[in-house]
Coordinates of C-alpha atoms in Angstrom, one line a residue:
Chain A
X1 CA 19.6 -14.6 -39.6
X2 CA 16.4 -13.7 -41.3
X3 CA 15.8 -10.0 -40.7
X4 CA 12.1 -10.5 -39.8
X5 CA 12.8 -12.0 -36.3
X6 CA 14.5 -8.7 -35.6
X7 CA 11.8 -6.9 -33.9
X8 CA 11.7 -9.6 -31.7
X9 CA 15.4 -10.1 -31.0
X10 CA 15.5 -6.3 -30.6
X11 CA 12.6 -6.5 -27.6
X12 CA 14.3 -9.7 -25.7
X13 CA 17.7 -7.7 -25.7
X14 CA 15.7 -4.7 -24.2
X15 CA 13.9 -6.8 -21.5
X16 CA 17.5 -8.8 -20.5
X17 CA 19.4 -5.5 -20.1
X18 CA 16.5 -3.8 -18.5
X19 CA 15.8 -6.9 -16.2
X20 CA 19.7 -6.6 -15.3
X21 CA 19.1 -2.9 -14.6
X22 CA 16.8 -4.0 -12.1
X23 CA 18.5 -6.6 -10.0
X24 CA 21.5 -4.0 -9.9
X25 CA 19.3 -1.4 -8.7
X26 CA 17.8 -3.8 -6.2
X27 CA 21.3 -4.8 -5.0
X28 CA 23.0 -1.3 -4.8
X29 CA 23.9 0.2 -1.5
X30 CA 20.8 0.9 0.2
X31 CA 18.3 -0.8 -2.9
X32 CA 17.0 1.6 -4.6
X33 CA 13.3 1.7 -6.3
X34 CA 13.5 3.0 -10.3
X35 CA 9.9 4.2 -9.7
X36 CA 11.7 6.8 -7.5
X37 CA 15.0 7.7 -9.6
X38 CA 14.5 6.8 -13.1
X39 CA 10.3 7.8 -13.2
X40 CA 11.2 9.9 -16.4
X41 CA 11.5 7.0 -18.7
X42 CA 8.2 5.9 -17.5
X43 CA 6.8 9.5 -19.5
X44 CA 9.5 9.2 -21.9
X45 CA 8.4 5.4 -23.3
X46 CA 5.0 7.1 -24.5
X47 CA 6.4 9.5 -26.5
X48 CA 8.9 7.4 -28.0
X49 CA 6.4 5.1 -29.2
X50 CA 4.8 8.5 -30.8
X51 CA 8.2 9.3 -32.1
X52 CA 8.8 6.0 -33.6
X53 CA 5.4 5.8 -35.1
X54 CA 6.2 9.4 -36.9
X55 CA 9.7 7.9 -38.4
X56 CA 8.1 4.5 -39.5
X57 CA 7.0 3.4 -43.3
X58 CA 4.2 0.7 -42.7
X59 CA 4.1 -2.0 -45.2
X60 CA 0.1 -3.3 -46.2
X61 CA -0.6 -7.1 -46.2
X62 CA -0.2 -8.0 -50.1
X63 CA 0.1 -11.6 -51.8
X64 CA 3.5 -12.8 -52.4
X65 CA 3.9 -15.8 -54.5
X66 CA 2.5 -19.1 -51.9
X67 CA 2.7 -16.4 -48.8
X68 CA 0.9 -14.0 -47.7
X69 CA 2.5 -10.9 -45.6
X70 CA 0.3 -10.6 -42.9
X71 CA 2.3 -8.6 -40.0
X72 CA 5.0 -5.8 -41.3
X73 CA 7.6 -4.9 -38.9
X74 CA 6.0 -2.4 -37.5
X75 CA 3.3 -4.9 -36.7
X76 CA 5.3 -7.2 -34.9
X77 CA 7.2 -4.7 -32.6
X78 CA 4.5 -3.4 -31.6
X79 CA 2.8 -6.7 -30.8
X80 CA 5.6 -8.0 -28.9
X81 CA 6.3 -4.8 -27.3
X82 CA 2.7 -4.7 -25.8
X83 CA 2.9 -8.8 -25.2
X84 CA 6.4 -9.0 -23.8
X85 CA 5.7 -6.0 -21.5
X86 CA 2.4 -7.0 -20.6
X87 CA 3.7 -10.8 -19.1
X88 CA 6.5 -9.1 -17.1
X89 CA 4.1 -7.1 -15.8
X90 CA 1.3 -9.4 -14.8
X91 CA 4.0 -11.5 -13.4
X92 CA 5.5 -9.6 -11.4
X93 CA 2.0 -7.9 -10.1
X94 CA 0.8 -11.2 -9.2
X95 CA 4.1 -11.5 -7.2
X96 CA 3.5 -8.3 -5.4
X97 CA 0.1 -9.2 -5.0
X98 CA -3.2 -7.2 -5.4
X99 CA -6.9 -7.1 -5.1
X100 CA -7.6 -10.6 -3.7
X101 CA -4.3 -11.9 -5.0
X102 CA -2.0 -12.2 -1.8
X103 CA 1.4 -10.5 -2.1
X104 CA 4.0 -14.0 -2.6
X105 CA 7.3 -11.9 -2.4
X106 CA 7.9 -11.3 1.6
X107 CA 11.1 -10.1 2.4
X108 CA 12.1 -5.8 1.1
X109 CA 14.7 -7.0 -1.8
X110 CA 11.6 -9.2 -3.5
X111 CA 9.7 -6.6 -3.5
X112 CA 12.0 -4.3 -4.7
X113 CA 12.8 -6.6 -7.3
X114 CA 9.4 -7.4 -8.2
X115 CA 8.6 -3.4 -8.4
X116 CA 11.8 -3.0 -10.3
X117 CA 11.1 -5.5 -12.5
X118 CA 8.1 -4.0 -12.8
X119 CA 9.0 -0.7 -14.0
X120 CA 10.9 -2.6 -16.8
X121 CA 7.6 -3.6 -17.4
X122 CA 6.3 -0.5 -17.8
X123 CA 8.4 0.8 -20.0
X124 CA 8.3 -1.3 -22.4
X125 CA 4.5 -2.0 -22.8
X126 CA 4.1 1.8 -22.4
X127 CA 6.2 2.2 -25.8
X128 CA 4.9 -1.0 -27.8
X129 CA 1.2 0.5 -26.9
X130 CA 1.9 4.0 -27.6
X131 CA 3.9 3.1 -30.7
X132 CA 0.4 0.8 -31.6
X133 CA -2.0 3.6 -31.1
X134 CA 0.0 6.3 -33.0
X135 CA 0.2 3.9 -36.0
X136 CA -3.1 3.4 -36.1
X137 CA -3.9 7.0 -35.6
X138 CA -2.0 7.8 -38.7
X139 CA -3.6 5.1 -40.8
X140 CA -7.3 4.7 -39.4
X141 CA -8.2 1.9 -41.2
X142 CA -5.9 -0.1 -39.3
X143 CA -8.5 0.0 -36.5
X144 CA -11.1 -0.5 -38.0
X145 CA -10.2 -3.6 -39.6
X146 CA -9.9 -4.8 -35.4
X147 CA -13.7 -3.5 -34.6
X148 CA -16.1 -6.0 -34.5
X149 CA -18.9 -6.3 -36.8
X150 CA -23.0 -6.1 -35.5
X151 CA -22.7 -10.5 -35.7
X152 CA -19.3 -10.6 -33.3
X153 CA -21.2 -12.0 -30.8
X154 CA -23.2 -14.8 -32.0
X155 CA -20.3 -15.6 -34.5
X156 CA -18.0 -15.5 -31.5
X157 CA -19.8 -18.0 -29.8
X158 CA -20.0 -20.0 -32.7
X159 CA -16.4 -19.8 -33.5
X160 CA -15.4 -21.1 -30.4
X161 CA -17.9 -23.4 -30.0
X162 CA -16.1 -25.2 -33.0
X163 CA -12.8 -24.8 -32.3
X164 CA -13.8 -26.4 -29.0
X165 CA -15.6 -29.2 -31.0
X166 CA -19.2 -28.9 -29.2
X167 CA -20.7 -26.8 -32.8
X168 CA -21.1 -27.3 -36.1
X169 CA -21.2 -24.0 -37.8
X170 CA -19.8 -23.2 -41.7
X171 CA -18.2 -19.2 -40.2
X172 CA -18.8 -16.9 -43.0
X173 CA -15.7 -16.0 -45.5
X174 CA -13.3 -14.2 -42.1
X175 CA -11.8 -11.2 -42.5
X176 CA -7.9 -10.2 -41.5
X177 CA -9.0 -11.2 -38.1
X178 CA -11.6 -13.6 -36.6
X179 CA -14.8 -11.8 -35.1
X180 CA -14.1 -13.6 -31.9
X181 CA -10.9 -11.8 -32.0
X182 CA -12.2 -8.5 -32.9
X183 CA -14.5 -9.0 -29.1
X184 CA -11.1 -9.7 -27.4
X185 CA -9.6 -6.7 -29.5
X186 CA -12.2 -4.3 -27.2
X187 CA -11.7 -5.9 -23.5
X188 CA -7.9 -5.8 -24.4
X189 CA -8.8 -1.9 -25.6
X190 CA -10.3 -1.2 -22.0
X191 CA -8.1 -3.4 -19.9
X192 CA -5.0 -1.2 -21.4
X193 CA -7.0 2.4 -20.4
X194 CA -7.5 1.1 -17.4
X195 CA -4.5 -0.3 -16.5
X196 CA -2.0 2.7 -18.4
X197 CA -4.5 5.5 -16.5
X198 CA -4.4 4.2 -12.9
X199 CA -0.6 3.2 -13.3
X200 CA 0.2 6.4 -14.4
X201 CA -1.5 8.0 -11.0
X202 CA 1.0 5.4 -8.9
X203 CA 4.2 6.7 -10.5
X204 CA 2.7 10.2 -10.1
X205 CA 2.7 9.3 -6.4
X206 CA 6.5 9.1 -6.5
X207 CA 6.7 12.4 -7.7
X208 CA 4.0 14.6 -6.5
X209 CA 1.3 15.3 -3.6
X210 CA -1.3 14.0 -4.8
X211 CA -4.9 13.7 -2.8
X212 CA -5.3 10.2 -1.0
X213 CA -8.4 10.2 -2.8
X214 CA -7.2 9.7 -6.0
X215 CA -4.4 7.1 -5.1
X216 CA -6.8 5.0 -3.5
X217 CA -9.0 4.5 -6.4
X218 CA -6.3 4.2 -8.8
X219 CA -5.5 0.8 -6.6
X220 CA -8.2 -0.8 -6.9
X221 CA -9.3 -0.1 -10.5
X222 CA -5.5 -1.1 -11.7
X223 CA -6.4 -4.4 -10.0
X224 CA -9.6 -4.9 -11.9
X225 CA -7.5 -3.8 -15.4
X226 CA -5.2 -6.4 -14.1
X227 CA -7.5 -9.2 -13.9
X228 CA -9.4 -8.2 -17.4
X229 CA -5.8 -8.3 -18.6
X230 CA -4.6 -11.6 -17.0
X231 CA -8.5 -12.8 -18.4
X232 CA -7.2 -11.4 -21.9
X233 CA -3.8 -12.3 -21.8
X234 CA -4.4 -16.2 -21.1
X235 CA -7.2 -16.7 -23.4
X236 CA -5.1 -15.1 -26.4
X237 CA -2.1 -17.1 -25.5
X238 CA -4.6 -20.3 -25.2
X239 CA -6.0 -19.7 -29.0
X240 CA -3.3 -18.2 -30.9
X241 CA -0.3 -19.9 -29.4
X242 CA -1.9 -23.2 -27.9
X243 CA -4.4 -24.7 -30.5
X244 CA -2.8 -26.0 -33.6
X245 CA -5.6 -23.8 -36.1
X246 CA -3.4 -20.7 -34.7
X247 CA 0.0 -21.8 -35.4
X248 CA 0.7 -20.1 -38.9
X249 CA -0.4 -16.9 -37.5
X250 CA 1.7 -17.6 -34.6
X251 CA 4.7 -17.8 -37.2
X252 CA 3.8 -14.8 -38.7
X253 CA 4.5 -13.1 -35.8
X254 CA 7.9 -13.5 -36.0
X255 CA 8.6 -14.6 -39.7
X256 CA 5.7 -11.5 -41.1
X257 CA 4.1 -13.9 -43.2
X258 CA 1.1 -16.7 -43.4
X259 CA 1.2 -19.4 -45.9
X260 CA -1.1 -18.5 -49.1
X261 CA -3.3 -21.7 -48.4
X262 CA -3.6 -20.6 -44.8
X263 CA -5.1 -17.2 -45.7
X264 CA -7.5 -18.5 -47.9
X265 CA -8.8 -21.2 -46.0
X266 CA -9.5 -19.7 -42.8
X267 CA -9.4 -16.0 -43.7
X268 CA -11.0 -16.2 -47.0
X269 CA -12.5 -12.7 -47.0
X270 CA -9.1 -11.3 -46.2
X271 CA -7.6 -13.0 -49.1
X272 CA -10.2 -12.0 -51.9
X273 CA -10.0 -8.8 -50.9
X274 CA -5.9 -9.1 -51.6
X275 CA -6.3 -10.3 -54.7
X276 CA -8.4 -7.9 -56.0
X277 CA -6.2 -5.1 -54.8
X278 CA -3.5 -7.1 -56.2
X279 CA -5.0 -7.5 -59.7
X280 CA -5.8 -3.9 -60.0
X281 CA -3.1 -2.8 -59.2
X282 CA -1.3 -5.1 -62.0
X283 CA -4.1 -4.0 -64.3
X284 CA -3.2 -0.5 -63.2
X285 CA 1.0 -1.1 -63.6
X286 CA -0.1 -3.1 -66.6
Chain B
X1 CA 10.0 -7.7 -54.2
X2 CA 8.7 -4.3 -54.8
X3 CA 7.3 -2.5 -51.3
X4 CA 3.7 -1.2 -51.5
X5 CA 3.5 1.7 -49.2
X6 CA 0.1 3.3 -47.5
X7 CA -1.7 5.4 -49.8
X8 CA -3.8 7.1 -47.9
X9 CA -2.4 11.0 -48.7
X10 CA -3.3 12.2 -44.9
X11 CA -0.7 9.9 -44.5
X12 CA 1.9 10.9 -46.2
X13 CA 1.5 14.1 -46.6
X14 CA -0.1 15.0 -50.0
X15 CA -1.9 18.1 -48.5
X16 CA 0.4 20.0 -45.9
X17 CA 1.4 17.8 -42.8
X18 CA 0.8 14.2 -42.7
X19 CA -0.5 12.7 -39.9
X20 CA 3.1 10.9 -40.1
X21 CA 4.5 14.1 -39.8
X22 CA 2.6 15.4 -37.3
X23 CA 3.1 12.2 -34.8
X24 CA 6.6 12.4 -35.0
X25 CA 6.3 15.8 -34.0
X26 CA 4.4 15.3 -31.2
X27 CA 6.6 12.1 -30.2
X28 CA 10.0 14.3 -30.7
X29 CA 8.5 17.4 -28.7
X30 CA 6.5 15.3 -25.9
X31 CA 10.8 13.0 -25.6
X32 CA 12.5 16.5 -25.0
X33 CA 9.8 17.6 -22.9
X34 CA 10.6 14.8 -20.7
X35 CA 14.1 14.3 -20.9
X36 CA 14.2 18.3 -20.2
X37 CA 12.1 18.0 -17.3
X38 CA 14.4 15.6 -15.9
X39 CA 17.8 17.1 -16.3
X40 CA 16.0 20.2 -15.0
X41 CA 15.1 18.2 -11.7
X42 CA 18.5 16.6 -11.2
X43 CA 21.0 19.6 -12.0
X44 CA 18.8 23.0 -11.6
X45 CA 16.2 22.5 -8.7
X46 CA 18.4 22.5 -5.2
X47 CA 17.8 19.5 -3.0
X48 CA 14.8 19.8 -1.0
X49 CA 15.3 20.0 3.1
X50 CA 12.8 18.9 5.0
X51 CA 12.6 19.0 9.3
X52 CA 10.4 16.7 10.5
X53 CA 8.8 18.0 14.1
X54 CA 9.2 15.9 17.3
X55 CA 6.7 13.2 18.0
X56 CA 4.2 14.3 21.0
X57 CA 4.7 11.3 22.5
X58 CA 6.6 8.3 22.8
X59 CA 6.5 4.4 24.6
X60 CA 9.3 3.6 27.0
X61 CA 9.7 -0.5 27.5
X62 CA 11.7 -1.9 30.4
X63 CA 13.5 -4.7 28.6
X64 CA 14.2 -5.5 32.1
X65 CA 10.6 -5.9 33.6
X66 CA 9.1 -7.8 30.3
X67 CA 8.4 -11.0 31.0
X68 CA 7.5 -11.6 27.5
X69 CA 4.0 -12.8 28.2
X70 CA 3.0 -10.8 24.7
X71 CA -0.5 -9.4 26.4
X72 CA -0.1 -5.9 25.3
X73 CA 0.6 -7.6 21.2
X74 CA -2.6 -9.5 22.0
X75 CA -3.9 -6.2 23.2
X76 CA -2.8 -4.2 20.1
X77 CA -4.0 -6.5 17.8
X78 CA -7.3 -6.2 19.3
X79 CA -7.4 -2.5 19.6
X80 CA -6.7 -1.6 15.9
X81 CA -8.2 -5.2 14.3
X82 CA -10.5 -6.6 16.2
X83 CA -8.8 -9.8 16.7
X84 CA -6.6 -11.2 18.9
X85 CA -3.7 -12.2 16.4
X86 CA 0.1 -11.7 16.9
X87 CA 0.8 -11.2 13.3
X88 CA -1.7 -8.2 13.3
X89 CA 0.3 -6.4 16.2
X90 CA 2.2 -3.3 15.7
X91 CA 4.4 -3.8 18.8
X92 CA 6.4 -6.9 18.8
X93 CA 8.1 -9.4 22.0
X94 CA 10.7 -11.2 20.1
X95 CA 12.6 -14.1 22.7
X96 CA 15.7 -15.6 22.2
X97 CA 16.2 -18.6 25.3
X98 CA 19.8 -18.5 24.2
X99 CA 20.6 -15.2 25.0
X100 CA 21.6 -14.2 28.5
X101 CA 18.9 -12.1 30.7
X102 CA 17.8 -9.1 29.8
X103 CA 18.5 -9.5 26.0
X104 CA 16.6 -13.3 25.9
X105 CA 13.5 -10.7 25.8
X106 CA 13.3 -7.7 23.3
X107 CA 10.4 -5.5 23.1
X108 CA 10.1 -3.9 19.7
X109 CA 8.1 -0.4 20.3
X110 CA 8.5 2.2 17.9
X111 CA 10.7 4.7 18.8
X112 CA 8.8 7.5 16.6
X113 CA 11.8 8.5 15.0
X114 CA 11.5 9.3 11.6
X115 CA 13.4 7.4 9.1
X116 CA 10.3 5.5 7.8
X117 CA 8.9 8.5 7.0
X118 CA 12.2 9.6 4.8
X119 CA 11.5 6.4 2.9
X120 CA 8.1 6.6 2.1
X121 CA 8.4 7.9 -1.6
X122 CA 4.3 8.5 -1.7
X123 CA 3.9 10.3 1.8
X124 CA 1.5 7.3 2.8
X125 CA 4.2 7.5 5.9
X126 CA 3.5 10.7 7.3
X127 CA 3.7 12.7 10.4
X128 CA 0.3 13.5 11.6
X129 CA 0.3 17.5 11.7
X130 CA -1.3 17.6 15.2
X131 CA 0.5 15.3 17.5
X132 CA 3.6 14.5 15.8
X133 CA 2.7 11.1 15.6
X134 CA 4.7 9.0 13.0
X135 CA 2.0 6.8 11.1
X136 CA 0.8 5.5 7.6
X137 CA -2.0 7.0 5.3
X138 CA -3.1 3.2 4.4
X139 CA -4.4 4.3 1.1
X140 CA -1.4 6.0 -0.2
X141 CA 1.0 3.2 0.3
X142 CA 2.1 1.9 -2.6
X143 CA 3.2 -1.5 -0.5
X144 CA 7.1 -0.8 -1.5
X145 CA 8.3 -1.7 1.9
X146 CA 11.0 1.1 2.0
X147 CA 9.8 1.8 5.3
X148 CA 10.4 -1.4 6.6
X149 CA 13.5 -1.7 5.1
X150 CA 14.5 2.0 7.1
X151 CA 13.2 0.9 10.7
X152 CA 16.4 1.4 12.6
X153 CA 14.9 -1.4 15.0
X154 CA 16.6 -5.4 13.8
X155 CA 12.9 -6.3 14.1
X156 CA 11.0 -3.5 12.0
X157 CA 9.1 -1.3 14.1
X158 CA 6.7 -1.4 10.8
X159 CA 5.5 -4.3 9.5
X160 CA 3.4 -5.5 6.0
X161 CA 0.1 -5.9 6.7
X162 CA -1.5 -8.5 4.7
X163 CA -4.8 -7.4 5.7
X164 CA -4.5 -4.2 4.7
X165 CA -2.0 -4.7 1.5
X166 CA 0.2 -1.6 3.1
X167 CA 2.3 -1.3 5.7
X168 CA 1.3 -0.8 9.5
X169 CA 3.0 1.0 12.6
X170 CA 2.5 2.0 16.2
X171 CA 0.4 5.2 16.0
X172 CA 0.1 5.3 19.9
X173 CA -3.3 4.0 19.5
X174 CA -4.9 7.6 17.5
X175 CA -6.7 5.0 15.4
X176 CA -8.5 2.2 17.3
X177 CA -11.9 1.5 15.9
X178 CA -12.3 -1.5 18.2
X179 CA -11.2 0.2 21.5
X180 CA -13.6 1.8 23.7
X181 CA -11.5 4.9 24.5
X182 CA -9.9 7.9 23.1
X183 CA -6.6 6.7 21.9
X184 CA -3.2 9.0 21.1
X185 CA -1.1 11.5 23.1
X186 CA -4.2 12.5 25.7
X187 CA -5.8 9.6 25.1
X188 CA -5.3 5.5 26.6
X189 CA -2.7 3.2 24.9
X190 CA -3.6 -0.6 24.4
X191 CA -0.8 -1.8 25.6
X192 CA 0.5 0.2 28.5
X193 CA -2.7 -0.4 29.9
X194 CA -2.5 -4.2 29.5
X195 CA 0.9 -5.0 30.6
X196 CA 1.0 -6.5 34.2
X197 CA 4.3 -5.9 34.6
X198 CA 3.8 -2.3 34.5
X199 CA 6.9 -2.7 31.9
X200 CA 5.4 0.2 28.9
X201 CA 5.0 3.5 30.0
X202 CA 4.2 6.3 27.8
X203 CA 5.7 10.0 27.6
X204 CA 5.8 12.9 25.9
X205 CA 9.4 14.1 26.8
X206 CA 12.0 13.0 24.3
X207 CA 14.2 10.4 25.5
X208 CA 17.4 10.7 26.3
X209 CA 18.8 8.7 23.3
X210 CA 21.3 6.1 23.5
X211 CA 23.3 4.4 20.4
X212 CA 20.8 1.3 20.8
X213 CA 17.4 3.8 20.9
X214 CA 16.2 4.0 24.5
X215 CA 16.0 1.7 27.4
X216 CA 14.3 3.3 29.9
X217 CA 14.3 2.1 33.5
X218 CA 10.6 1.5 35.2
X219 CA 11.5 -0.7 37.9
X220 CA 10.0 1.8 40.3
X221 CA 7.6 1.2 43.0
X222 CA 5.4 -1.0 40.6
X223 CA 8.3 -2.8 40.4
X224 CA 8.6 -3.5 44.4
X225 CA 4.8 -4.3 44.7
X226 CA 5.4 -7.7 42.9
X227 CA 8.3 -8.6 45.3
X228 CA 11.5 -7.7 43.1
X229 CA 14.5 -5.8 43.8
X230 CA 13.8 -2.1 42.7
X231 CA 16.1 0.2 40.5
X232 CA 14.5 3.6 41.8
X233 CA 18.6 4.9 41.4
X234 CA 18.4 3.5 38.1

């Protein structure tokens, strides 16, 4: 077994057992909510994210004969953390229905189910994200590389309008990641506040007194984080998962690496920027 | 295949703590924080008791006089919704033709006990501090059904409200925006006023409680006016 799909192999395990957890808990004498009695891990998944991101050695992208490592470890757990936990969730929200999405679970064990289910959810796209934003607070230029540049839009539109067939535009040299992306980057950015902040109010319910107020706004703007989500969540599936272009990168995210001729085709900036950094420092070890 | 690690010295530490350092100190303080909090909850804090005071009020339903005609649902629905739509009722006539007379009928009132209110992990089910009433704080509910699950009742006293997305209950009318009068304990009840069979009546003693609730006997005078046997004895 190659030792990159790991991370992901590590994440699926995690999600079975924890999606176990929760049909028990749902099925126990007298069903039981994990919301109610195991709410600690749901403040215990953002700090180990931290921890994790304090204990892990990142690896940079670098050239490696006719591949390219694009996504270290650390990248990919992370990714699938946030991606894995983020599609339990929006499934099982839609199920318990919100905003102007009716509820489609009717009977008490659904629901329970659905919540408990839910908290799994939570748990584990609270660590992947946590364990993304420490990393990228400890190297900086890790987020930056994801901010879009004063073009994004226009180039966005163009991008898209290509891969969609109705433009014809020659995209200047790409960096690590597509300007279109780098737009996506900030509504998934907002979508995750939004969604992480209000959440965190409706465990806090469990737990404390808080003023009705509060609860009632944190309902309605987790539904709107929801639907930017869902709005995120589909296109990114659509384009990185669902058009051909994408599929090397959608390899790399289990495998770590792009084929050379990938990287310099479509992310040509990216890739001249590696092989000067990789001819330095030859020059240097030279 | 050599691995090329960040550079960046903030990193790694170069000058004092590393931003490396200092996340795993925050992650490894922030995980015993929690995990401390929690132990501290189950095994040191003692269990909290809480005594819920007696409702001011409460419906009695003749299962014996209801004809089932469902006016006072019609009449509920109306009072708290503004529409005259079954599902929207908080009381509920549930009829079984194969059952033998009285139990082919079976009004569903709440009895304003308050085992929905032990469910309710938010407090969105709540007993309203000045007339005991037992009813739901709409924006707290986190829509977790517990307290459907906890009605005593075979057909939940509560009930989902798809209108609302939370749950929904007999408050003895305190909150009707589309009735006329002053609902609650001094106040009129939608459906007692409704029924023509004279079959609701509302109190504010307790109940003598049985092992199925209460089934109180109204087949008093009323009961005589429309020709039936009455029960005055009981």
């Amino acid at each position: 077994m190659k030792k990159g799909v790991l991370p992901v192999l590590g994440l699926t395990l995690a999600l079975g057992l924890g999606s176990l957890w929760a049909v028990q808990a749902t099925r126990s004498e007298g069903g039981g909510l994990l919301f109610d009695s195991a709410w600690w891990l749901v403040f215990l998944a953002p700090f180990l994210g931290v921890l994790a991101a304090g204990l892990t050695r990142r690896q940079d992208p670098r050239i490696e004969g006719d591949r390219v490592l694009r996504h270290d470890g650390a990248a990919r757990l992370e990714h699938w953390a946030h991606g894995l936990g983020t599609a339990l969730l929006l499934a099982t929200g839609v199920g318990l229905g919100f905003l102007f999405v009716p509820r489609l679970v009717r009977d008490t064990d659904g629901v329970w189910l659905m919540m408990n289910l839910h908290f799994v959810g939570v748990v584990v796209f609270l660590f992947g994200t946590f364990y993304y934003a420490a990393n990228t607070i400890v190297s900086a230029y890790r987020f930056k590389e994801h901010l879009p540049t004063g073009n994004a839009f226009s180039f966005t539109v163009q991008h898209y309008g290509k891969l969609l067939g109705i433009k014809k535009f020659t995209m200047p040299p790409e960096d690590k990641y597509f300007e279109s992306e780098k737009m996506a980057y900030i509504l998934a950015i907002l979508a995750s506040v939004g969604v992480i902040l209000s959440g965190i109010v409706k465990v806090l319910a469990h737990l404390m007194d808080l003023p009705a107020w509060l609860v009632s706004a944190a309902t309605p703007v987790h539904g709107v984080s929801t639907i930017a989500m869902l709005l995120f969540f589909v296109a990114h599936v659509f384009f990185s998962s669902v058009l051909p272009m994408s599929w090397p990168v959608l390899r790399s995210m289990f495998t770590g690496y792009v084929p050379r001729e990938y990287a310099e085709k479509e992310h040509a900036g990216w890739y001249q920027r590696l092989s000067a950094s990789e001819s330095t420092t030859t020059g240097k070890e030279a | 295949m050599s691995d090329i690690k960040d550079v960046n010295p903030a990193e790694d530490g170069a000058r004092g703590l590393s931003r490396r350092q200092f996340m795993g100190g925050i992650g490894a303080l922030g995980a015993l924080g929690v995990i401390g909090g929690a132990v501290a909850q189950v095994f040191l804090l003692p269990d909290e008791v809480i005594a819920y005071p007696v409702s001011g009020g409460f419906l009695l339903v003749d299962q014996k006089k209801c004809s089932g005609c469902s006016t006072c649902m019609a009449a509920c629905a109306i009072a708290h919704h503004g529409a005259a739509n079954h599902s929207l009722s908080r009381i509920q006539i549930t009829q079984n033709p194969f059952k033998a007379f009285p139990y082919d009928i079976d009004p569903v009132q709440c009895w304003q006990c308050d085992e929905c209110v032990q469910a309710c992990p938010t407090g969105a089910m709540h007993v309203d501090p000045e007339t005991g009433v037992r009813t739901v704080d709409q924006l707290r509910c986190i829509g977790c059904l517990r307290c459907v699950a906890a009605c005593p009742r075979a057909v939940s006293a509560v009930q989902w409200s798809e209108e609302g997305h939370a749950s929904q209950k007999c408050d003895l009318c305190l909150d009707t925006p589309y009735m006329d009068d002053e609902g609650g304990i001094d106040g009129r009840r939608a459906c007692e006023s409704v029924c023509p069979m004279r079959a609701i009546k509302f109190t504010t003693d307790l109940p003598e409680q049985t092992e199925d609730g209460y089934s109180p006997n109204l087949r008093t005078e009323n009961w005589a006016s429309f020709g039936y046997v009455a029960d005055i004895e009981g």
